[in-house]
Coordinates of C-alpha atoms in Angstrom, one line a residue:
M1 CA 7.3 5.5 3.5
I2 CA 3.6 6.2 3.7
L3 CA 3.0 8.3 6.7
P4 CA -0.2 7.8 8.7
A5 CA -2.6 10.4 10.2
R6 CA -4.8 11.3 13.1
P7 CA -7.6 8.9 14.1
V8 CA -10.8 9.6 12.2
S9 CA -14.3 8.5 12.9
L10 CA -15.9 7.4 9.7
P11 CA -19.6 7.3 9.1
N12 CA -21.1 3.8 8.5
D13 CA -17.8 2.2 9.4
E14 CA -18.7 -1.4 10.1
P15 CA -16.9 -3.7 12.5
R16 CA -14.8 -6.5 11.0
V17 CA -16.8 -9.7 10.4
F18 CA -15.2 -13.1 9.9
E19 CA -16.9 -15.5 7.5
S20 CA -17.0 -19.2 7.8
Q21 CA -13.7 -21.0 7.6
G22 CA -12.4 -21.5 4.1
E23 CA -13.8 -18.3 2.9
S24 CA -11.9 -15.0 2.8
Q25 CA -11.9 -12.7 5.8
G26 CA -13.9 -9.6 5.2
R27 CA -16.6 -7.2 6.3
K28 CA -20.2 -7.2 5.6
G29 CA -20.6 -6.7 1.9
E30 CA -17.7 -6.9 -0.5
W31 CA -14.8 -4.8 0.6
M32 CA -11.8 -4.2 -1.7
K33 CA -8.1 -3.9 -1.2
Y34 CA -6.3 -0.8 -2.3
I35 CA -2.6 -0.4 -2.7
C36 CA -1.3 3.0 -1.6
L37 CA 2.1 4.0 -3.0
G38 CA 3.7 6.8 -1.1
Y39 CA 6.1 9.1 -3.0
L40 CA 8.4 11.4 -1.1
E41 CA 10.2 14.5 -2.2
P42 CA 13.9 13.8 -1.6
G43 CA 15.3 15.7 1.4
K44 CA 11.9 17.2 2.5
F45 CA 11.5 14.7 5.4
E46 CA 15.2 14.6 6.3
N47 CA 15.5 18.4 6.3
M48 CA 12.6 18.9 8.8
P49 CA 13.6 20.1 12.3
E50 CA 14.0 17.0 14.5
S51 CA 11.1 18.0 16.8
E52 CA 8.7 18.6 13.8
R53 CA 9.8 15.3 12.2
N54 CA 9.3 13.4 15.5
N55 CA 5.9 15.0 16.0
M56 CA 4.8 14.0 12.5
L57 CA 6.1 10.4 12.9
D58 CA 4.2 10.1 16.2
E59 CA 1.0 11.4 14.6
C60 CA 1.5 9.1 11.5
F61 CA 2.2 6.0 13.6
S62 CA -0.8 6.8 15.8
Y63 CA -3.0 7.0 12.8
N64 CA -1.7 3.7 11.4
D65 CA -2.5 2.1 14.7
E66 CA -6.0 3.4 14.4
L67 CA -6.3 2.1 10.8
R68 CA -5.0 -1.3 11.9
K69 CA -7.3 -1.4 15.0
N70 CA -10.3 -0.7 12.7
G71 CA -9.3 -3.4 10.3
H72 CA -8.4 -1.1 7.4
L73 CA -4.6 -1.3 7.4
V74 CA -3.7 -4.8 6.1
A75 CA 0.0 -4.3 5.5
E76 CA 2.7 -1.6 5.2
E77 CA 6.3 -1.5 4.2
P78 CA 8.6 1.4 4.1
L79 CA 11.4 1.3 1.5
Q80 CA 15.1 2.1 1.7
P81 CA 16.1 5.2 -0.3
A82 CA 16.0 5.0 -4.1
N83 CA 19.8 4.9 -4.3
T84 CA 19.7 1.4 -2.8
A85 CA 17.5 0.1 -5.6
V86 CA 18.4 -2.1 -8.5
T87 CA 16.4 -2.5 -11.7
L88 CA 16.2 -5.8 -13.6
Y89 CA 15.2 -6.2 -17.3
W90 CA 15.6 -8.6 -20.1
K91 CA 18.0 -7.7 -23.0
N92 CA 19.6 -9.8 -25.7
G93 CA 18.6 -13.1 -24.0
K94 CA 20.0 -12.1 -20.6
V95 CA 18.9 -10.4 -17.4
V96 CA 20.5 -7.0 -17.0
V97 CA 20.8 -5.4 -13.6
T98 CA 21.3 -1.7 -13.2
D99 CA 21.8 0.4 -10.1
G100 CA 19.0 2.7 -9.0
P101 CA 15.3 3.0 -9.8
Y102 CA 13.9 2.5 -13.3
S103 CA 12.8 6.0 -13.8
E104 CA 14.2 9.4 -12.8
T105 CA 11.5 11.4 -11.1
K106 CA 11.3 14.3 -8.7
E107 CA 9.6 12.1 -6.2
Q108 CA 10.7 8.7 -5.1
L109 CA 8.7 5.7 -4.0
G110 CA 9.0 5.6 -0.2
G111 CA 6.7 2.8 0.8
I112 CA 3.4 1.0 0.3
Q113 CA 0.3 0.4 2.4
V114 CA -2.5 -2.2 1.7
L115 CA -5.9 -0.9 2.8
E116 CA -9.3 -2.5 2.9
A117 CA -12.1 -0.1 2.2
R118 CA -15.7 -0.1 1.0
D119 CA -14.8 1.6 -2.3
L120 CA -12.3 4.1 -3.7
N121 CA -13.9 7.1 -2.1
H122 CA -13.6 5.4 1.3
A123 CA -9.9 4.6 0.7
I124 CA -9.4 8.3 -0.3
Q125 CA -11.1 9.4 2.9
L126 CA -8.9 7.2 5.0
I127 CA -5.6 8.3 3.4
S128 CA -6.6 12.0 3.1
Q129 CA -6.4 12.2 7.0
S130 CA -2.7 11.4 6.9
P131 CA -0.3 13.9 8.5
G132 CA 2.1 13.1 5.7
V133 CA -0.5 14.3 3.2
K134 CA -1.4 17.4 5.2
L135 CA 2.3 18.3 5.6
N136 CA 2.8 17.9 1.8
C137 CA 5.8 15.5 2.1
G138 CA 4.9 13.9 -1.2
T139 CA 2.0 12.3 -2.9
I140 CA 0.1 9.0 -2.4
E141 CA -1.2 7.1 -5.4
I142 CA -4.2 4.8 -4.5
R143 CA -5.0 1.8 -6.8
P144 CA -7.5 -1.0 -6.5
A145 CA -5.7 -4.3 -6.1
A146 CA -6.4 -6.8 -8.9
D147 CA -8.1 -10.1 -8.1
I148 CA -6.1 -12.6 -10.1
S149 CA -7.4 -15.7 -8.2
E150 CA -9.2 -17.1 -11.3
M151 CA -6.1 -16.6 -13.5
V152 CA -4.0 -18.4 -10.9
R153 CA -6.5 -21.4 -10.8
E154 CA -6.4 -21.6 -14.6
S155 CA -2.6 -21.6 -14.6
E156 CA -2.6 -24.3 -11.9
R157 CA -4.9 -26.4 -14.0
R158 CA -2.7 -26.0 -17.1
R159 CA 0.5 -26.8 -15.2
Q160 CA -1.1 -29.9 -13.6
K161 CA -2.3 -31.0 -17.0
A162 CA 1.2 -30.5 -18.5
T163 CA 2.9 -32.5 -15.7
S164 CA 0.4 -35.4 -15.9
R165 CA 1.3 -36.1 -19.5

């Protein structure tokens, strides 16, 4: 799970502006989506004293509320522990399902957040305020989301063409 942080006042943070209907919602200028993958060290969070864990969660959820209020937090999803995962892949003409995550690592994916920010530096600034980062519970990987809208439109055209034959 990606853990949030204390409210932060960001310079030049513009209010959310909604464009005309039919266009995407956004802010002034071209804001981007960033996917934040939160990796946790197994046992670190669970082994915290309860009062410390609750305090951290309260700070994290408070920061997420602030990100959401300011229009930066688009979505978030915590994940069940890695031992609940299954991995699918194709082998010898069949789908194979194995228990557990694909790779063995020291840290395990705990959750994701989708942020909107001006640029990568802004996304880093937003996430760097997280209590989870400050308490060194794990790492957060930030990646720009890919815009595949044109690829989807091209695929739709190909599929329409194929069904009209």
